[in-house]
Amino acid sequence: QGQLCSTLYDMSMKMIVRDNFVHGDLHGGNILYSEAHQHVTVLDAGIATSLDGRTFAPFAKFLHALCSGHTDEIVEYLQRFNESPIAAKVDLVKFKSDIQGTMDRFMGPEREHPELPVNAADMFGEVMFSMQKHGMLMKGDVASTLFTISISEGLIRQLDPKFDVARSAIPYILRHLPMLQAEE
């Protein structure tokens, strides 16, 4: 199970961060694993999408900021990904305070069980809730990609409950950032 967990995680990160491919229905029924060959085959890519070309590199930086708990960068990218017609009316001081609270609960000093993996899906959910609370509307491709990462996290955690998707993402994103920055 540990090998399959690592293989699924690596495959998911490559698809999203390196290849800009978002499988919108990645669950156990859409994955075939050959233990003999340590090979994964993904099925049913009918709900696949990708990030807009102008969003791809900024999304990787945003994901890095989320997984690192860097509130200022998170807020900067959330403003960039905001498609609400009332974007100018967002109280950035209050919004930043809400995002900081989320980061403190999931990545920082208010974290209840720092020995356990970060629950990225719950963290993403709270960030999206904060956006909604402040009248912001996240770009659809960004929201879909965060949702896909959340589903992948659930799949991976079924195999290894101690696997920390958020913390494991940081080195992977850093490895691909030079290529992504060249595209931006």
Short mmCIF file of C-alpha atoms in Angstrom, two decimals, residues 33-121:
data_model
loop_
_atom_site.label_atom_id
_atom_site.label_comp_id
_atom_site.label_asym_id
_atom_site.label_seq_id
_atom_site.Cartn_x
_atom_site.Cartn_y
_atom_site.Cartn_z
CA TYR A 33 -2.66 -0.85 -10.44
CA SER A 34 -0.28 -3.58 -11.51
CA GLU A 35 1.63 -4.62 -8.44
CA ALA A 36 3.96 -6.78 -10.52
CA HIS A 37 5.00 -3.82 -12.68
CA GLN A 38 4.29 -1.05 -10.16
CA HIS A 39 2.30 0.65 -12.89
CA VAL A 40 -0.85 2.75 -12.58
CA THR A 41 -3.37 3.17 -15.36
CA VAL A 42 -5.94 5.95 -15.03
CA LEU A 43 -9.33 5.42 -16.65
CA ASP A 44 -12.24 7.66 -17.59
CA ALA A 45 -10.70 11.03 -18.33
CA GLY A 46 -14.04 12.30 -19.63
CA ILE A 47 -14.20 15.01 -16.98
CA ALA A 48 -10.63 16.18 -17.47
CA THR A 49 -9.69 19.83 -17.67
CA SER A 50 -6.65 22.06 -17.39
CA LEU A 51 -5.85 25.44 -15.94
CA ASP A 52 -6.02 28.45 -18.21
CA GLY A 53 -2.57 29.15 -19.71
CA ARG A 54 -2.25 32.40 -17.75
CA THR A 55 -3.26 30.63 -14.54
CA PHE A 56 -1.03 27.55 -14.67
CA ALA A 57 2.22 28.99 -13.24
CA PRO A 58 0.49 31.31 -10.73
CA PHE A 59 -1.56 28.34 -9.50
CA ALA A 60 1.61 26.38 -8.72
CA LYS A 61 2.92 29.34 -6.72
CA PHE A 62 -0.45 29.66 -4.97
CA LEU A 63 -0.41 25.95 -4.13
CA HIS A 64 3.11 26.32 -2.75
CA ALA A 65 1.97 29.26 -0.60
CA LEU A 66 -1.01 27.25 0.68
CA CYS A 67 1.11 24.23 1.53
CA SER A 68 3.69 26.47 3.22
CA GLY A 69 1.19 28.61 5.13
CA HIS A 70 2.33 31.93 3.56
CA THR A 71 -0.70 34.14 4.10
CA ASP A 72 0.45 37.22 2.15
CA GLU A 73 1.10 35.17 -0.99
CA ILE A 74 -2.15 33.23 -0.59
CA VAL A 75 -4.13 36.48 -0.38
CA GLU A 76 -2.25 37.90 -3.37
CA TYR A 77 -3.12 34.90 -5.54
CA LEU A 78 -6.70 34.66 -4.28
CA GLN A 79 -7.19 38.26 -5.41
CA ARG A 80 -5.73 37.31 -8.78
CA PHE A 81 -8.07 34.30 -9.04
CA ASN A 82 -11.12 36.31 -7.93
CA GLU A 83 -13.70 36.76 -10.69
CA SER A 84 -16.33 38.56 -8.67
CA PRO A 85 -17.68 41.77 -10.21
CA ILE A 86 -17.46 43.37 -6.75
CA ALA A 87 -13.76 42.55 -6.31
CA ALA A 88 -12.85 46.16 -5.51
CA LYS A 89 -15.13 46.10 -2.45
CA VAL A 90 -13.28 43.31 -0.62
CA ASP A 91 -11.98 44.40 2.78
CA LEU A 92 -8.46 43.02 2.38
CA VAL A 93 -7.55 43.55 6.04
CA LYS A 94 -10.44 41.36 7.22
CA PHE A 95 -9.92 38.88 4.40
CA LYS A 96 -6.23 38.53 5.21
CA SER A 97 -7.10 38.08 8.89
CA ASP A 98 -9.47 35.22 8.00
CA ILE A 99 -6.87 33.54 5.81
CA GLN A 100 -4.24 33.97 8.54
CA GLY A 101 -6.61 32.30 11.00
CA THR A 102 -7.01 29.36 8.62
CA MET A 103 -3.26 29.05 8.17
CA ASP A 104 -2.74 29.22 11.95
CA ARG A 105 -5.26 26.40 12.47
CA PHE A 106 -3.86 24.14 9.76
CA MET A 107 -0.18 25.03 9.49
CA GLY A 108 0.73 27.14 12.50
CA PRO A 109 0.52 27.76 16.21
CA GLU A 110 -3.19 26.91 16.62
CA ARG A 111 -2.82 23.49 15.05
CA GLU A 112 -4.32 20.94 17.45
CA HIS A 113 -2.31 17.89 16.39
CA PRO A 114 0.95 18.90 14.69
CA GLU A 115 2.07 15.27 14.66
CA LEU A 116 -0.75 14.40 12.24
CA PRO A 117 -0.81 15.22 8.52
CA VAL A 118 -2.36 18.48 7.38
CA ASN A 119 -5.87 17.94 6.05
CA ALA A 120 -5.45 19.83 2.79
CA ALA A 121 -9.07 19.33 1.72
#
